[in-house]
Amino acid sequence: MQSPAPDLESTLADVTTLSLAELKSLDGLDDSVLGRSLRRLLEEADNPADVVAGFQSSF
Amino acid sequence: MQGWRPTPFRQYILKIHSRCNLACDYCYLYAMQDQSWRSRPATMSPATVRQVALRIAQSAQAHGLAEISVVLHGGEPLLAGQALIASAASTLRGALGPDISASLSIQTNGVLLTRELLDILLRHDISVGVSLDGDRVSNDKHRRYANGRGSYDEVAQGLERLGSEPYARLFAGILCVIDVSTDPIGVFDTLLAFRPPTVDFILPHGNWTRRPPARGADTTATPYADWLIAIFDRWYSAPVQRARIRLFEEIIQLCLGGQSRSEAVGLSPVGLIVVDTDGSLEQVDTLRSAFPGASATGLNVFSHDFGAALAHPAVMARQIGLAALSQTCIECAIHRICGGGYYPHRYLAGSGFRNPSVYCPDLYKLIGHIMERLAADVRRLAGREL
């Protein structure tokens, strides 16, 4: 039961490089996967208490 | 835990029928360790539905929730029949009243999705998720009737009806259990042909004691990551995504610093509870894949409210996030993203659930791949826009 070596720190740092303030300053996020994900990130940042994990065996 | 406060349930999984008209070989209810379904009533009675509705309303009111969701589940929930499905929807919405919105859905194998049944679901605004594992050959390897006949043809007909007017607005998505011996792109294309708004890919249930298919001890082998990455690259690179893919979207959200809405990944508190046909309260019932009785709480809607379930240690374990992880996970760079993996997949006999997922090598590779694709795009976005 070995976990792989943790070598993703630098990539993780790159991905989270945009602060919320910077995100909010972006205009017109497109409809790409990233654009939609960033819009959701902003929406959920406004309502963090609403995020709970749901059942994976259903929609 | 000092200072910890439970997260109220927002999603209720109602087992309205405990039997199934298929005999899928990987089913966590019928083909694994726990056989408790044999002693349960086949159908949830109207009296039990009324009691569940009352308890849900009490819980939602007590916690000031404006909306909750209810999933009609099974077994195969459509076996419960049109009358019970219709009355359950009316009973639930009636008990909740005008101030609490209830989103109702049903998760079915699709075999019984007739126009008559779809009319009932439409009338009661019940959205529909269907389980299908890809093309006929891929699907019928596992999703068969008890006599061995494959289910693809009936499910495909049901999906065609669901995707047509006036029912298309009910279509929630397709769940697909992964078989790594299949062609991932072929499976994905088959699912897309039914025009689902969302697709999700489910890892077959297993754990350290009862390993999933093809998930051996060699940590350099990552068959599930390889299968999923093929689909991710096709999906992520497409100019327009023809469907959302829940697993990927949740991982992306976590990579960007957000939170997951699925129990499959991440550390968000699990806000669901299962009610069996006899009214007994259970944790997520996929735990039955671990050992007999793994999902049981000993509670029942007739004698306990949902607050009692929130205080159950096993329910708490899925709401405390980081504190429930193994030391191996805590020391890993991406534990906040995988969240230790799906809880039932962490089980080891004699040790319990405080272990990494048996899918750890696959999750690590998949998440690493997604992160690298995202990082490149985030850098481009930052360079262009900021």
Short mmCIF file of C-alpha atoms in Angstrom, two decimals:
data_model
loop_
_atom_site.label_atom_id
_atom_site.label_comp_id
_atom_site.label_asym_id
_atom_site.label_seq_id
_atom_site.Cartn_x
_atom_site.Cartn_y
_atom_site.Cartn_z
CA MET A 1 0.00 0.00 0.00
CA GLN A 2 2.50 2.59 -1.17
CA SER A 3 1.49 6.01 -2.35
CA PRO A 4 3.38 7.39 -5.34
CA ALA A 5 6.03 10.00 -4.54
CA PRO A 6 4.51 13.46 -4.17
CA ASP A 7 6.00 15.33 -7.13
CA LEU A 8 3.04 17.42 -8.21
CA GLU A 9 3.51 20.39 -5.88
CA SER A 10 4.85 22.70 -8.55
CA THR A 11 2.07 21.85 -11.00
CA LEU A 12 -0.49 22.36 -8.26
CA ALA A 13 0.98 25.76 -7.52
CA ASP A 14 0.70 26.68 -11.20
CA VAL A 15 -2.94 25.66 -11.37
CA THR A 16 -3.92 27.68 -8.33
CA THR A 17 -1.86 30.68 -9.33
CA LEU A 18 -4.93 32.85 -9.97
CA SER A 19 -6.29 34.46 -6.85
CA LEU A 20 -10.01 34.96 -6.44
CA ALA A 21 -9.52 38.69 -6.82
CA GLU A 22 -7.73 38.15 -10.10
CA LEU A 23 -10.41 35.74 -11.27
CA LYS A 24 -13.12 38.26 -10.53
CA SER A 25 -11.30 40.81 -12.65
CA LEU A 26 -11.43 38.56 -15.73
CA ASP A 27 -14.05 39.54 -18.25
CA GLY A 28 -15.89 37.16 -20.48
CA LEU A 29 -14.64 33.75 -19.46
CA ASP A 30 -15.37 31.59 -22.49
CA ASP A 31 -17.38 28.38 -22.64
CA SER A 32 -14.35 26.11 -22.57
CA VAL A 33 -13.98 23.54 -19.81
CA LEU A 34 -11.64 25.90 -17.97
CA GLY A 35 -13.90 28.90 -18.44
CA ARG A 36 -16.92 27.08 -17.05
CA SER A 37 -14.87 25.71 -14.17
CA LEU A 38 -13.60 29.15 -13.23
CA ARG A 39 -17.12 30.56 -13.29
CA ARG A 40 -18.24 27.77 -10.94
CA LEU A 41 -15.28 28.47 -8.70
CA LEU A 42 -16.35 32.09 -8.37
CA GLU A 43 -19.97 31.17 -7.72
CA GLU A 44 -19.04 28.70 -5.01
CA ALA A 45 -16.60 31.09 -3.42
CA ASP A 46 -19.62 33.26 -2.68
CA ASN A 47 -21.52 30.36 -1.09
CA PRO A 48 -18.94 27.95 0.36
CA ALA A 49 -21.31 26.47 2.94
CA ASP A 50 -23.54 25.13 0.18
CA VAL A 51 -20.97 22.72 -1.19
CA VAL A 52 -21.54 19.17 -0.02
CA ALA A 53 -20.63 15.88 -1.64
CA GLY A 54 -23.47 13.97 -3.25
CA PHE A 55 -24.09 10.36 -4.19
CA GLN A 56 -21.92 9.13 -7.06
CA SER A 57 -24.32 6.31 -8.02
CA SER A 58 -26.97 8.69 -9.31
CA PHE A 59 -27.54 12.03 -10.99
CA MET B 1 -14.29 15.93 17.53
CA GLN B 2 -14.00 19.19 19.36
CA GLY B 3 -15.52 22.13 17.51
CA TRP B 4 -16.89 19.99 14.70
CA ARG B 5 -20.47 20.57 13.60
CA PRO B 6 -22.38 18.15 11.39
CA THR B 7 -23.41 19.11 7.88
CA PRO B 8 -27.15 18.54 7.47
CA PHE B 9 -28.26 16.04 4.89
CA ARG B 10 -29.28 17.62 1.62
CA GLN B 11 -29.64 14.49 -0.46
CA TYR B 12 -31.86 11.54 0.43
CA ILE B 13 -31.50 8.24 -1.42
CA LEU B 14 -34.78 6.35 -1.19
CA LYS B 15 -34.66 2.66 -2.00
CA ILE B 16 -38.20 2.39 -3.24
CA HIS B 17 -37.62 -1.10 -4.65
CA SER B 18 -34.96 -3.49 -3.41
CA ARG B 19 -35.00 -6.01 -6.26
CA CYS B 20 -33.68 -5.70 -9.79
CA ASN B 21 -34.68 -7.02 -13.18
CA LEU B 22 -31.01 -7.27 -14.17
CA ALA B 23 -28.23 -9.34 -12.65
CA CYS B 24 -25.13 -7.25 -13.36
CA ASP B 25 -22.04 -9.15 -12.30
CA TYR B 26 -20.42 -6.21 -10.48
CA CYS B 27 -23.50 -5.02 -8.55
CA TYR B 28 -22.63 -3.89 -5.03
CA LEU B 29 -26.07 -4.86 -3.76
CA TYR B 30 -26.52 -8.37 -5.07
CA ALA B 31 -23.18 -9.73 -6.24
CA MET B 32 -20.92 -8.77 -3.33
CA GLN B 33 -20.50 -9.38 0.37
CA ASP B 34 -23.73 -8.01 1.78
CA GLN B 35 -26.90 -9.99 1.11
CA SER B 36 -29.18 -8.05 3.46
CA TRP B 37 -31.50 -7.18 0.56
CA ARG B 38 -32.90 -10.70 0.87
CA SER B 39 -34.55 -9.88 4.21
CA ARG B 40 -35.91 -6.46 3.20
CA PRO B 41 -39.34 -5.79 1.72
CA ALA B 42 -39.25 -5.63 -2.06
CA THR B 43 -41.07 -2.28 -2.17
CA MET B 44 -41.14 0.72 0.13
CA SER B 45 -44.67 0.94 1.50
CA PRO B 46 -46.75 4.15 1.25
CA ALA B 47 -46.62 4.37 5.06
CA THR B 48 -42.82 4.32 4.99
CA VAL B 49 -42.76 6.93 2.22
CA ARG B 50 -45.00 9.18 4.36
CA GLN B 51 -42.72 8.75 7.37
CA VAL B 52 -39.60 9.45 5.31
CA ALA B 53 -41.23 12.57 3.87
CA LEU B 54 -42.14 13.76 7.36
CA ARG B 55 -38.58 13.23 8.62
CA ILE B 56 -37.07 14.98 5.60
CA ALA B 57 -39.37 17.96 6.11
CA GLN B 58 -38.52 18.12 9.81
CA SER B 59 -34.79 17.98 9.08
CA ALA B 60 -34.93 20.60 6.33
CA GLN B 61 -36.96 22.94 8.54
CA ALA B 62 -34.70 22.40 11.53
CA HIS B 63 -31.62 23.30 9.49
CA GLY B 64 -33.27 26.11 7.54
CA LEU B 65 -32.67 24.51 4.16
CA ALA B 66 -34.50 26.00 1.21
CA GLU B 67 -33.87 23.03 -1.06
CA ILE B 68 -33.08 19.35 -0.83
CA SER B 69 -32.83 16.53 -3.35
CA VAL B 70 -34.34 13.08 -3.31
CA VAL B 71 -33.13 10.21 -5.48
CA LEU B 72 -35.49 7.33 -6.10
CA HIS B 73 -33.13 4.38 -6.21
CA GLY B 74 -33.02 0.61 -5.98
CA GLY B 75 -32.53 -2.20 -6.90
CA GLU B 76 -34.44 -1.03 -9.91
CA PRO B 77 -36.75 1.76 -8.77
CA LEU B 78 -39.04 1.56 -11.82
CA LEU B 79 -40.11 -1.88 -10.58
CA ALA B 80 -41.95 -0.03 -7.81
CA GLY B 81 -44.56 0.87 -10.42
CA GLN B 82 -46.16 4.04 -11.69
CA ALA B 83 -48.57 4.43 -8.78
CA LEU B 84 -45.95 4.30 -6.05
CA ILE B 85 -43.56 6.59 -7.93
CA ALA B 86 -46.32 9.13 -8.48
CA SER B 87 -47.55 8.98 -4.89
CA ALA B 88 -44.01 9.19 -3.51
CA ALA B 89 -43.39 12.39 -5.47
CA SER B 90 -46.66 13.92 -4.30
CA THR B 91 -46.10 12.84 -0.70
CA LEU B 92 -42.56 14.22 -0.58
CA ARG B 93 -43.44 17.58 -2.12
CA GLY B 94 -46.60 17.80 -0.02
CA ALA B 95 -44.70 17.24 3.22
CA LEU B 96 -42.05 19.81 2.34
CA GLY B 97 -44.58 22.52 1.57
CA PRO B 98 -44.07 25.65 -0.51
CA ASP B 99 -40.97 26.93 1.28
CA ILE B 100 -38.69 23.97 0.64
CA SER B 101 -37.89 23.00 -2.91
CA ALA B 102 -37.40 19.30 -3.63
CA SER B 103 -35.44 18.20 -6.66
CA LEU B 104 -36.55 14.66 -7.49
CA SER B 105 -34.66 12.21 -9.65
CA ILE B 106 -34.63 8.52 -10.37
CA GLN B 107 -31.65 6.33 -11.24
CA THR B 108 -32.66 3.42 -13.44
CA ASN B 109 -31.17 0.71 -15.58
CA GLY B 110 -33.46 2.02 -18.33
CA VAL B 111 -35.08 -1.26 -19.27
CA LEU B 112 -38.57 -0.13 -18.20
CA LEU B 113 -38.47 3.42 -19.57
CA THR B 114 -41.74 3.17 -21.50
CA ARG B 115 -43.72 6.19 -22.68
CA GLU B 116 -46.32 5.50 -19.98
CA LEU B 117 -43.64 5.58 -17.31
CA LEU B 118 -41.98 8.65 -18.80
CA ASP B 119 -45.35 10.43 -18.80
CA ILE B 120 -45.56 9.85 -15.05
CA LEU B 121 -42.02 11.11 -14.52
CA LEU B 122 -42.77 14.16 -16.65
CA ARG B 123 -45.97 14.90 -14.78
CA HIS B 124 -44.11 14.80 -11.46
CA ASP B 125 -40.95 16.53 -12.70
CA ILE B 126 -38.64 13.64 -11.84
CA SER B 127 -35.34 13.75 -13.71
CA VAL B 128 -33.79 10.52 -14.93
CA GLY B 129 -30.31 9.05 -14.77
CA VAL B 130 -29.65 5.84 -16.69
CA SER B 131 -26.90 3.27 -16.28
CA LEU B 132 -25.21 2.05 -19.46
CA ASP B 133 -21.66 0.78 -19.91
CA GLY B 134 -21.13 1.66 -23.57
CA ASP B 135 -21.84 -0.17 -26.81
CA ARG B 136 -23.71 -3.45 -26.97
CA VAL B 137 -20.64 -5.66 -26.51
CA SER B 138 -19.18 -3.58 -23.67
CA ASN B 139 -22.49 -3.16 -21.88
CA ASP B 140 -23.61 -6.75 -22.21
CA LYS B 141 -20.39 -8.13 -20.76
CA HIS B 142 -21.73 -7.16 -17.34
CA ARG B 143 -25.24 -5.75 -17.54
CA ARG B 144 -27.29 -8.84 -18.24
CA TYR B 145 -30.55 -10.44 -17.24
CA ALA B 146 -30.42 -13.41 -14.88
CA ASN B 147 -30.69 -15.72 -17.89
CA GLY B 148 -27.52 -14.23 -19.34
CA ARG B 149 -29.13 -12.17 -22.09
CA GLY B 150 -27.70 -8.69 -22.53
CA SER B 151 -29.73 -5.59 -21.69
CA TYR B 152 -28.35 -3.15 -24.30
CA ASP B 153 -31.22 -3.22 -26.76
CA GLU B 154 -33.93 -2.42 -24.21
CA VAL B 155 -31.81 0.25 -22.52
CA ALA B 156 -30.99 1.88 -25.86
CA GLN B 157 -34.69 2.03 -26.70
CA GLY B 158 -35.40 3.57 -23.30
CA LEU B 159 -32.64 6.13 -23.81
CA GLU B 160 -33.98 7.05 -27.24
CA ARG B 161 -37.41 7.72 -25.73
CA LEU B 162 -35.89 9.68 -22.85
CA GLY B 163 -33.87 11.81 -25.23
CA SER B 164 -36.86 12.66 -27.41
CA GLU B 165 -39.62 15.22 -26.85
CA PRO B 166 -41.36 15.87 -24.59
CA TYR B 167 -39.14 13.92 -22.20
CA ALA B 168 -35.67 15.23 -23.06
CA ARG B 169 -35.75 17.86 -20.31
CA LEU B 170 -35.87 15.04 -17.75
CA PHE B 171 -32.62 13.49 -19.01
CA ALA B 172 -30.01 13.96 -16.26
CA GLY B 173 -27.21 11.74 -17.53
CA ILE B 174 -25.65 8.34 -18.03
CA LEU B 175 -23.61 6.45 -15.45
CA CYS B 176 -20.99 4.13 -16.90
CA VAL B 177 -19.00 1.60 -14.88
CA ILE B 178 -15.48 1.29 -16.26
CA ASP B 179 -14.24 -1.92 -17.81
CA VAL B 180 -10.63 -1.33 -18.81
CA SER B 181 -10.74 -4.13 -21.38
CA THR B 182 -13.09 -1.98 -23.49
CA ASP B 183 -12.14 0.78 -25.92
CA PRO B 184 -12.63 4.03 -23.94
CA ILE B 185 -13.28 6.20 -26.97
CA GLY B 186 -15.76 3.69 -28.37
CA VAL B 187 -17.59 3.62 -25.06
CA PHE B 188 -17.61 7.42 -24.81
CA ASP B 189 -18.86 7.86 -28.37
CA THR B 190 -21.66 5.37 -27.77
CA LEU B 191 -22.78 7.26 -24.67
CA LEU B 192 -22.63 10.62 -26.50
CA ALA B 193 -24.83 9.28 -29.28
CA PHE B 194 -27.73 9.28 -26.78
CA ARG B 195 -27.19 13.02 -26.20
CA PRO B 196 -26.90 12.94 -22.40
CA PRO B 197 -26.27 16.31 -20.74
CA THR B 198 -23.85 14.64 -18.33
CA VAL B 199 -21.86 11.42 -18.19
CA ASP B 200 -20.06 9.95 -15.23
CA PHE B 201 -17.55 7.14 -15.13
CA ILE B 202 -17.62 4.92 -12.06
CA LEU B 203 -14.71 2.83 -10.83
CA PRO B 204 -15.84 -0.75 -10.19
CA HIS B 205 -16.23 -1.36 -6.48
CA GLY B 206 -13.45 -3.15 -4.70
CA ASN B 207 -10.96 -2.60 -1.93
CA TRP B 208 -7.59 -3.77 -0.60
CA THR B 209 -9.08 -7.08 0.56
CA ARG B 210 -11.21 -7.71 -2.52
CA ARG B 211 -9.38 -6.03 -5.35
CA PRO B 212 -11.21 -4.58 -8.33
CA PRO B 213 -10.69 -6.16 -11.76
CA ALA B 214 -7.28 -5.36 -13.27
CA ARG B 215 -6.24 -3.31 -10.22
CA GLY B 216 -3.34 -5.50 -9.10
CA ALA B 217 -0.62 -4.78 -6.58
CA ASP B 218 1.81 -3.33 -9.16
CA THR B 219 1.65 0.41 -8.46
CA THR B 220 3.33 1.22 -11.78
CA ALA B 221 0.31 -0.18 -13.63
CA THR B 222 -2.51 2.36 -13.98
CA PRO B 223 -5.15 0.77 -16.22
CA TYR B 224 -8.01 2.93 -14.95
CA ALA B 225 -6.07 6.17 -15.27
CA ASP B 226 -4.98 5.22 -18.78
CA TRP B 227 -8.58 4.44 -19.78
CA LEU B 228 -9.91 7.67 -18.31
CA ILE B 229 -7.10 9.85 -19.67
CA ALA B 230 -7.95 8.75 -23.20
CA ILE B 231 -11.48 10.09 -22.68
CA PHE B 232 -10.33 13.19 -20.81
CA ASP B 233 -8.03 14.26 -23.64
CA ARG B 234 -10.74 13.73 -26.23
CA TRP B 235 -13.28 15.63 -24.13
CA TYR B 236 -11.07 18.45 -22.88
CA SER B 237 -9.60 19.16 -26.30
CA ALA B 238 -12.92 19.25 -28.13
CA PRO B 239 -13.98 22.72 -29.35
CA VAL B 240 -17.38 22.10 -27.77
CA GLN B 241 -18.10 19.54 -25.06
CA ARG B 242 -21.10 17.47 -26.13
CA ALA B 243 -21.66 16.40 -22.50
CA ARG B 244 -20.33 17.27 -19.12
CA ILE B 245 -18.26 14.58 -17.40
CA ARG B 246 -18.84 14.75 -13.68
CA LEU B 247 -15.68 13.03 -12.45
CA PHE B 248 -13.44 15.25 -14.57
CA GLU B 249 -15.29 18.44 -13.71
CA GLU B 250 -15.04 17.70 -9.99
CA ILE B 251 -11.31 16.97 -10.24
CA ILE B 252 -10.80 20.20 -12.21
CA GLN B 253 -12.71 22.15 -9.60
CA LEU B 254 -10.52 20.71 -6.87
CA CYS B 255 -7.34 21.37 -8.84
CA LEU B 256 -8.36 25.02 -9.15
CA GLY B 257 -8.77 25.27 -5.37
CA GLY B 258 -12.54 24.70 -5.24
CA GLN B 259 -14.63 21.98 -3.66
CA SER B 260 -16.21 18.80 -4.98
CA ARG B 261 -19.92 18.09 -5.18
CA SER B 262 -19.30 14.34 -5.58
CA GLU B 263 -18.33 11.85 -2.92
CA ALA B 264 -15.94 10.24 -5.44
CA VAL B 265 -13.16 12.81 -4.90
CA GLY B 266 -12.29 15.69 -2.61
CA LEU B 267 -12.91 16.38 1.04
CA SER B 268 -16.35 18.00 0.96
CA PRO B 269 -18.62 16.73 3.73
CA VAL B 270 -20.88 13.96 2.50
CA GLY B 271 -24.43 15.26 2.75
CA LEU B 272 -26.42 12.17 1.83
CA ILE B 273 -28.26 9.42 3.64
CA VAL B 274 -29.85 6.26 2.30
CA VAL B 275 -33.29 5.02 3.37
CA ASP B 276 -33.95 1.36 2.64
CA THR B 277 -37.34 -0.11 1.73
CA ASP B 278 -38.12 -0.92 5.38
CA GLY B 279 -37.25 2.61 6.53
CA SER B 280 -33.83 1.74 7.93
CA LEU B 281 -31.22 4.46 7.59
CA GLU B 282 -27.96 3.54 5.96
CA GLN B 283 -24.74 5.20 5.06
CA VAL B 284 -23.90 5.22 1.40
CA ASP B 285 -24.92 1.74 0.38
CA THR B 286 -21.90 1.13 -1.86
CA LEU B 287 -20.18 0.36 1.45
CA ARG B 288 -21.92 -2.99 1.21
CA SER B 289 -19.19 -3.91 -1.26
CA ALA B 290 -16.75 -3.99 1.69
CA PHE B 291 -18.32 -6.39 4.17
CA PRO B 292 -21.80 -7.50 5.32
CA GLY B 293 -23.52 -4.78 7.33
CA ALA B 294 -20.93 -2.12 6.45
CA SER B 295 -23.58 0.45 5.58
CA ALA B 296 -25.92 -0.22 8.52
CA THR B 297 -26.55 2.42 11.20
CA GLY B 298 -29.15 0.58 13.32
CA LEU B 299 -31.48 3.55 12.86
CA ASN B 300 -34.95 3.66 11.30
CA VAL B 301 -37.22 6.51 10.20
CA PHE B 302 -40.02 5.25 12.44
CA SER B 303 -37.97 5.60 15.62
CA HIS B 304 -35.22 8.06 14.73
CA ASP B 305 -34.96 11.42 13.05
CA PHE B 306 -32.16 12.27 10.64
CA GLY B 307 -30.36 14.12 13.42
CA ALA B 308 -29.63 10.75 15.01
CA ALA B 309 -27.95 9.65 11.80
CA LEU B 310 -25.83 12.80 11.73
CA ALA B 311 -24.44 11.80 15.11
CA HIS B 312 -23.54 8.30 13.93
CA PRO B 313 -19.72 7.83 14.02
CA ALA B 314 -19.59 6.36 10.52
CA VAL B 315 -21.58 9.27 9.11
CA MET B 316 -19.30 11.69 10.95
CA ALA B 317 -16.26 9.98 9.44
CA ARG B 318 -17.42 11.12 6.02
CA GLN B 319 -17.96 14.71 7.11
CA ILE B 320 -14.68 15.44 8.88
CA GLY B 321 -12.53 15.72 5.75
CA LEU B 322 -8.83 15.60 6.39
CA ALA B 323 -9.21 14.04 9.84
CA ALA B 324 -10.50 10.82 8.31
CA LEU B 325 -7.52 10.33 6.01
CA SER B 326 -4.64 7.91 6.51
CA GLN B 327 -1.18 9.26 7.31
CA THR B 328 -0.04 8.11 3.86
CA CYS B 329 -2.69 10.30 2.27
CA ILE B 330 -2.00 13.29 4.49
CA GLU B 331 1.63 13.23 3.42
CA CYS B 332 0.69 13.16 -0.28
CA ALA B 333 0.71 16.40 -2.29
CA ILE B 334 -2.71 15.87 -3.79
CA HIS B 335 -4.72 14.55 -0.85
CA ARG B 336 -7.07 17.54 -0.97
CA ILE B 337 -7.93 16.65 -4.55
CA CYS B 338 -8.42 12.89 -4.44
CA GLY B 339 -9.65 13.14 -0.85
CA GLY B 340 -8.27 9.66 -0.25
CA GLY B 341 -10.49 8.34 -3.04
CA TYR B 342 -13.97 6.93 -2.76
CA TYR B 343 -14.55 5.79 0.83
CA PRO B 344 -15.59 2.16 0.13
CA HIS B 345 -12.43 1.68 -1.95
CA ARG B 346 -10.21 2.34 1.11
CA TYR B 347 -11.31 -0.71 3.06
CA LEU B 348 -8.81 -3.29 4.28
CA ALA B 349 -10.04 -6.17 6.45
CA GLY B 350 -8.61 -5.78 9.93
CA SER B 351 -7.68 -2.16 9.31
CA GLY B 352 -10.93 -0.46 8.30
CA PHE B 353 -11.18 2.59 6.07
CA ARG B 354 -8.24 4.74 7.15
CA ASN B 355 -6.17 3.75 4.12
CA PRO B 356 -5.49 5.22 0.69
CA SER B 357 -7.83 4.11 -2.04
CA VAL B 358 -7.02 0.81 -3.70
CA TYR B 359 -7.12 2.98 -6.84
CA CYS B 360 -4.39 5.30 -5.49
CA PRO B 361 -1.96 4.81 -8.42
CA ASP B 362 -4.73 5.46 -10.95
CA LEU B 363 -6.06 8.51 -9.13
CA TYR B 364 -2.58 9.95 -8.78
CA LYS B 365 -1.82 9.59 -12.47
CA LEU B 366 -5.22 10.85 -13.62
CA ILE B 367 -5.13 13.88 -11.35
CA GLY B 368 -1.55 14.63 -12.34
CA HIS B 369 -2.51 14.54 -15.99
CA ILE B 370 -5.52 16.79 -15.52
CA MET B 371 -3.43 19.17 -13.48
CA GLU B 372 -0.80 19.44 -16.18
CA ARG B 373 -3.39 20.19 -18.86
CA LEU B 374 -4.98 22.81 -16.61
CA ALA B 375 -1.70 24.38 -15.60
CA ALA B 376 -0.82 25.08 -19.21
CA ASP B 377 -4.19 26.74 -19.82
CA VAL B 378 -4.13 28.70 -16.57
CA ARG B 379 -0.68 30.04 -17.45
CA ARG B 380 -1.97 31.07 -20.88
CA LEU B 381 -5.02 32.72 -19.34
CA ALA B 382 -2.94 34.56 -16.77
CA GLY B 383 -0.49 35.74 -19.41
CA ARG B 384 -3.21 36.97 -21.74
CA GLU B 385 -5.65 38.46 -19.31
CA LEU B 386 -3.74 39.67 -16.27
#
